[in-house]
Amino acid sequence: MAGNLPVNLLDETGQMLRRVVDAHLAPERWSDIATTLDRVEHAVQAGEEAALQRELVELRWVVDDYQPAPARYGAPPPPAGSTRRGSHRWALWAFLVLCAVLVAPAALVLLDSELPKSGSPPGDPSVDDTGTNSLWIAGGLVALAVAVVAVAVAINVVRRRRRVPSASEPVVARRPVIGPPRVMPAPAQVREQANRTIMSLAAHGGRQ
């Protein structure tokens, strides 16, 4: 009988049952709670102290130690594109180095064409023709290098503009993903069962 149980155990059982009534747990937990409450009620009626203490430990573990999972949020916005900016910066430097490689030979050819060659008399038509051809080649290489630089700068500017949001665009905060409820209050059957056991404890000396 419940009267054979210590008063402090009766009070502890009543407090634990009240916590069960007020708890919010995952839906799948409540079936286990209902089964444990059946065993608690049987242990109280039979006056089995060891069994009651064991079931209280089970209830305490479920109610006290259970922590609901945090709300899931939508995919976070991509982090500040430090990696992307670094890769774009390296690409720009590669373009500039390539342009320098193209411009340097052109400049050398241009300078070489302007200097008179040793052993050639002034006004030699062959020297003039060679210089003219060299000037055209050098000019073409310089124009090509300038075009490559212009294309590289234009691509970099376009990518930066696409990456930076406009000031007029509203910043949309992440919203939690709508899904099934993570926790729920005690079902009516569990509350009735716990309250019935609490009344039985009070009738045998436990606190109301």
Coordinates of C-alpha atoms in Angstrom, one line a residue:
M1 CA 0.0 0.0 0.0
A2 CA 1.0 3.6 -0.5
G3 CA 0.9 4.2 3.2
N4 CA 4.0 2.0 3.6
L5 CA 6.1 4.4 1.5
P6 CA 8.2 7.1 3.2
V7 CA 6.6 10.5 3.2
N8 CA 9.6 12.1 1.5
L9 CA 9.4 9.6 -1.3
L10 CA 5.7 10.4 -1.7
D11 CA 6.5 14.1 -1.8
E12 CA 9.2 13.5 -4.4
T13 CA 6.9 11.5 -6.5
G14 CA 4.2 14.2 -6.4
Q15 CA 6.7 16.9 -7.4
M16 CA 8.0 14.7 -10.3
L17 CA 4.4 14.1 -11.5
R18 CA 3.6 17.8 -11.5
R19 CA 6.7 18.5 -13.6
V20 CA 5.5 15.8 -16.0
V21 CA 2.1 17.6 -16.3
D22 CA 3.8 20.9 -17.1
A23 CA 6.5 19.5 -19.4
H24 CA 6.8 20.1 -23.1
L25 CA 8.5 17.2 -24.8
A26 CA 8.8 15.7 -28.3
P27 CA 5.7 13.9 -29.4
E28 CA 7.4 10.5 -29.5
R29 CA 8.4 10.9 -25.9
W30 CA 4.9 10.9 -24.5
S31 CA 4.2 7.3 -25.2
D32 CA 7.2 6.3 -23.1
I33 CA 6.1 8.7 -20.4
A34 CA 2.6 7.1 -20.3
T35 CA 4.1 3.6 -19.9
T36 CA 6.4 4.8 -17.1
L37 CA 3.4 6.5 -15.3
D38 CA 1.6 3.1 -15.4
R39 CA 4.5 1.6 -13.6
V40 CA 4.7 4.5 -11.1
E41 CA 1.0 4.1 -10.3
H42 CA 1.4 0.3 -9.8
A43 CA 4.4 0.9 -7.5
V44 CA 2.5 3.4 -5.5
Q45 CA -0.5 1.1 -5.0
A46 CA 1.7 -1.9 -4.2
G47 CA 4.0 0.1 -1.9
E48 CA 7.1 -1.0 -3.7
E49 CA 9.7 1.6 -2.7
A50 CA 12.6 0.3 -4.9
A51 CA 10.4 0.1 -8.0
L52 CA 9.0 3.6 -7.4
Q53 CA 12.5 5.1 -7.0
R54 CA 13.6 3.4 -10.2
E55 CA 10.7 4.8 -12.1
L56 CA 11.3 8.3 -10.7
V57 CA 14.8 8.1 -12.0
E58 CA 13.4 7.2 -15.4
L59 CA 11.0 10.1 -15.4
R60 CA 13.7 12.5 -14.2
W61 CA 16.0 11.5 -17.0
V62 CA 13.3 12.1 -19.6
V63 CA 11.9 15.4 -18.3
D64 CA 15.1 17.0 -16.9
D65 CA 17.7 15.9 -19.4
Y66 CA 15.7 16.2 -22.6
Q67 CA 16.5 19.3 -24.6
P68 CA 14.5 20.0 -27.7
A69 CA 16.4 20.6 -30.9
P70 CA 16.8 24.2 -31.9
A71 CA 14.7 25.6 -34.7
R72 CA 16.2 24.9 -38.1
Y73 CA 16.9 28.0 -40.1
G74 CA 17.2 28.4 -43.8
A75 CA 20.5 28.2 -45.6
P76 CA 22.7 31.1 -44.3
P77 CA 23.8 33.7 -46.9
P78 CA 27.2 32.9 -48.4
P79 CA 30.0 34.2 -46.3
A80 CA 31.9 37.3 -47.2
G81 CA 33.6 36.2 -50.5
S82 CA 37.1 36.5 -49.2
T83 CA 38.1 33.4 -51.1
R84 CA 36.4 34.6 -54.2
R85 CA 37.9 38.0 -53.9
G86 CA 41.3 36.4 -53.5
S87 CA 40.8 34.2 -56.6
H88 CA 39.7 37.3 -58.6
R89 CA 42.7 39.2 -57.4
W90 CA 45.1 36.5 -58.4
A91 CA 43.4 36.3 -61.8
L92 CA 43.8 40.1 -62.3
W93 CA 47.5 39.8 -61.3
A94 CA 47.9 37.0 -63.8
F95 CA 46.4 39.1 -66.6
L96 CA 48.7 42.0 -65.7
V97 CA 51.8 39.8 -65.7
L98 CA 50.7 38.4 -69.1
C99 CA 50.3 42.0 -70.4
A100 CA 53.7 42.9 -69.1
V101 CA 55.2 39.9 -70.9
L102 CA 53.6 41.0 -74.1
V103 CA 54.5 44.7 -73.8
A104 CA 58.1 44.1 -72.8
P105 CA 59.2 42.5 -76.1
A106 CA 57.1 45.0 -78.1
A107 CA 59.0 47.9 -76.3
L108 CA 62.3 46.2 -77.0
V109 CA 61.5 45.8 -80.7
L110 CA 60.3 49.4 -80.9
L111 CA 63.5 50.7 -79.4
D112 CA 65.7 48.4 -81.5
S113 CA 63.9 49.6 -84.6
E114 CA 64.6 53.2 -83.9
L115 CA 68.3 52.8 -83.4
P116 CA 70.5 52.8 -86.5
K117 CA 72.2 49.5 -87.1
S118 CA 76.0 49.4 -87.2
G119 CA 77.5 49.2 -90.6
S120 CA 74.5 50.5 -92.4
P121 CA 74.9 53.8 -94.2
P122 CA 72.3 56.5 -93.4
G123 CA 69.3 56.5 -95.6
D124 CA 69.6 52.8 -96.5
P125 CA 66.2 51.7 -97.8
S126 CA 66.5 48.2 -96.4
V127 CA 67.0 49.6 -93.0
D128 CA 64.0 51.9 -93.4
D129 CA 61.8 49.0 -94.5
T130 CA 62.9 46.9 -91.6
G131 CA 62.3 49.7 -89.1
T132 CA 58.8 50.3 -90.6
N133 CA 57.9 46.6 -90.3
S134 CA 59.2 46.5 -86.7
L135 CA 57.2 49.6 -85.8
W136 CA 54.0 47.9 -87.2
I137 CA 54.7 44.7 -85.2
A138 CA 55.5 46.6 -82.1
G139 CA 52.4 48.7 -82.5
G140 CA 50.2 45.7 -82.9
L141 CA 51.7 44.0 -79.8
V142 CA 51.1 47.1 -77.8
A143 CA 47.6 47.4 -79.0
L144 CA 47.0 43.8 -78.1
A145 CA 48.4 44.2 -74.7
V146 CA 46.2 47.3 -74.1
A147 CA 43.1 45.4 -75.2
V148 CA 43.9 42.5 -72.9
V149 CA 44.3 44.9 -70.0
A150 CA 41.0 46.7 -70.8
V151 CA 39.2 43.3 -71.0
A152 CA 40.7 42.2 -67.7
V153 CA 39.7 45.4 -65.9
A154 CA 36.2 45.3 -67.4
I155 CA 35.6 41.7 -66.3
N156 CA 36.9 42.5 -62.8
V157 CA 34.6 45.6 -62.5
V158 CA 31.5 43.6 -63.7
R159 CA 32.2 40.8 -61.2
R160 CA 32.6 43.3 -58.3
R161 CA 29.3 44.9 -59.2
R162 CA 27.5 41.6 -59.3
R163 CA 29.0 40.5 -56.0
V164 CA 28.1 43.8 -54.1
P165 CA 24.4 44.1 -53.4
S166 CA 22.7 47.4 -54.3
A167 CA 22.1 49.8 -51.4
S168 CA 18.4 49.9 -52.4
E169 CA 17.9 46.2 -52.1
P170 CA 16.3 45.2 -48.7
V171 CA 18.2 42.8 -46.5
V172 CA 16.1 39.7 -45.9
A173 CA 16.7 38.0 -42.6
R174 CA 16.8 34.3 -42.4
R175 CA 13.5 32.8 -41.4
P176 CA 13.0 29.5 -39.6
V177 CA 12.0 26.6 -41.8
I178 CA 8.3 25.8 -41.2
G179 CA 8.0 22.2 -40.2
P180 CA 6.3 19.9 -37.7
P181 CA 6.3 21.1 -34.0
R182 CA 9.4 20.0 -32.1
V183 CA 7.7 19.8 -28.7
M184 CA 4.1 19.5 -27.4
P185 CA 2.5 19.7 -24.0
A186 CA 1.4 16.6 -22.1
P187 CA -1.6 14.8 -23.7
A188 CA -4.8 14.8 -21.8
Q189 CA -4.5 11.1 -21.0
V190 CA -1.0 11.6 -19.5
R191 CA -2.3 14.6 -17.4
E192 CA -5.2 12.6 -16.1
Q193 CA -3.1 9.7 -15.2
A194 CA -0.5 11.9 -13.4
N195 CA -3.2 13.8 -11.5
R196 CA -4.9 10.6 -10.5
T197 CA -1.6 9.3 -9.0
I198 CA -1.0 12.6 -7.2
M199 CA -4.5 12.4 -5.6
S200 CA -3.6 8.8 -4.5
L201 CA -0.3 10.1 -2.9
A202 CA -2.2 12.9 -1.1
A203 CA -4.6 10.4 0.3
H204 CA -1.7 8.5 1.9
G205 CA 0.2 11.4 3.5
G206 CA 1.8 13.1 0.5
R207 CA 1.5 16.8 -0.2
Q208 CA -1.5 17.9 -2.2

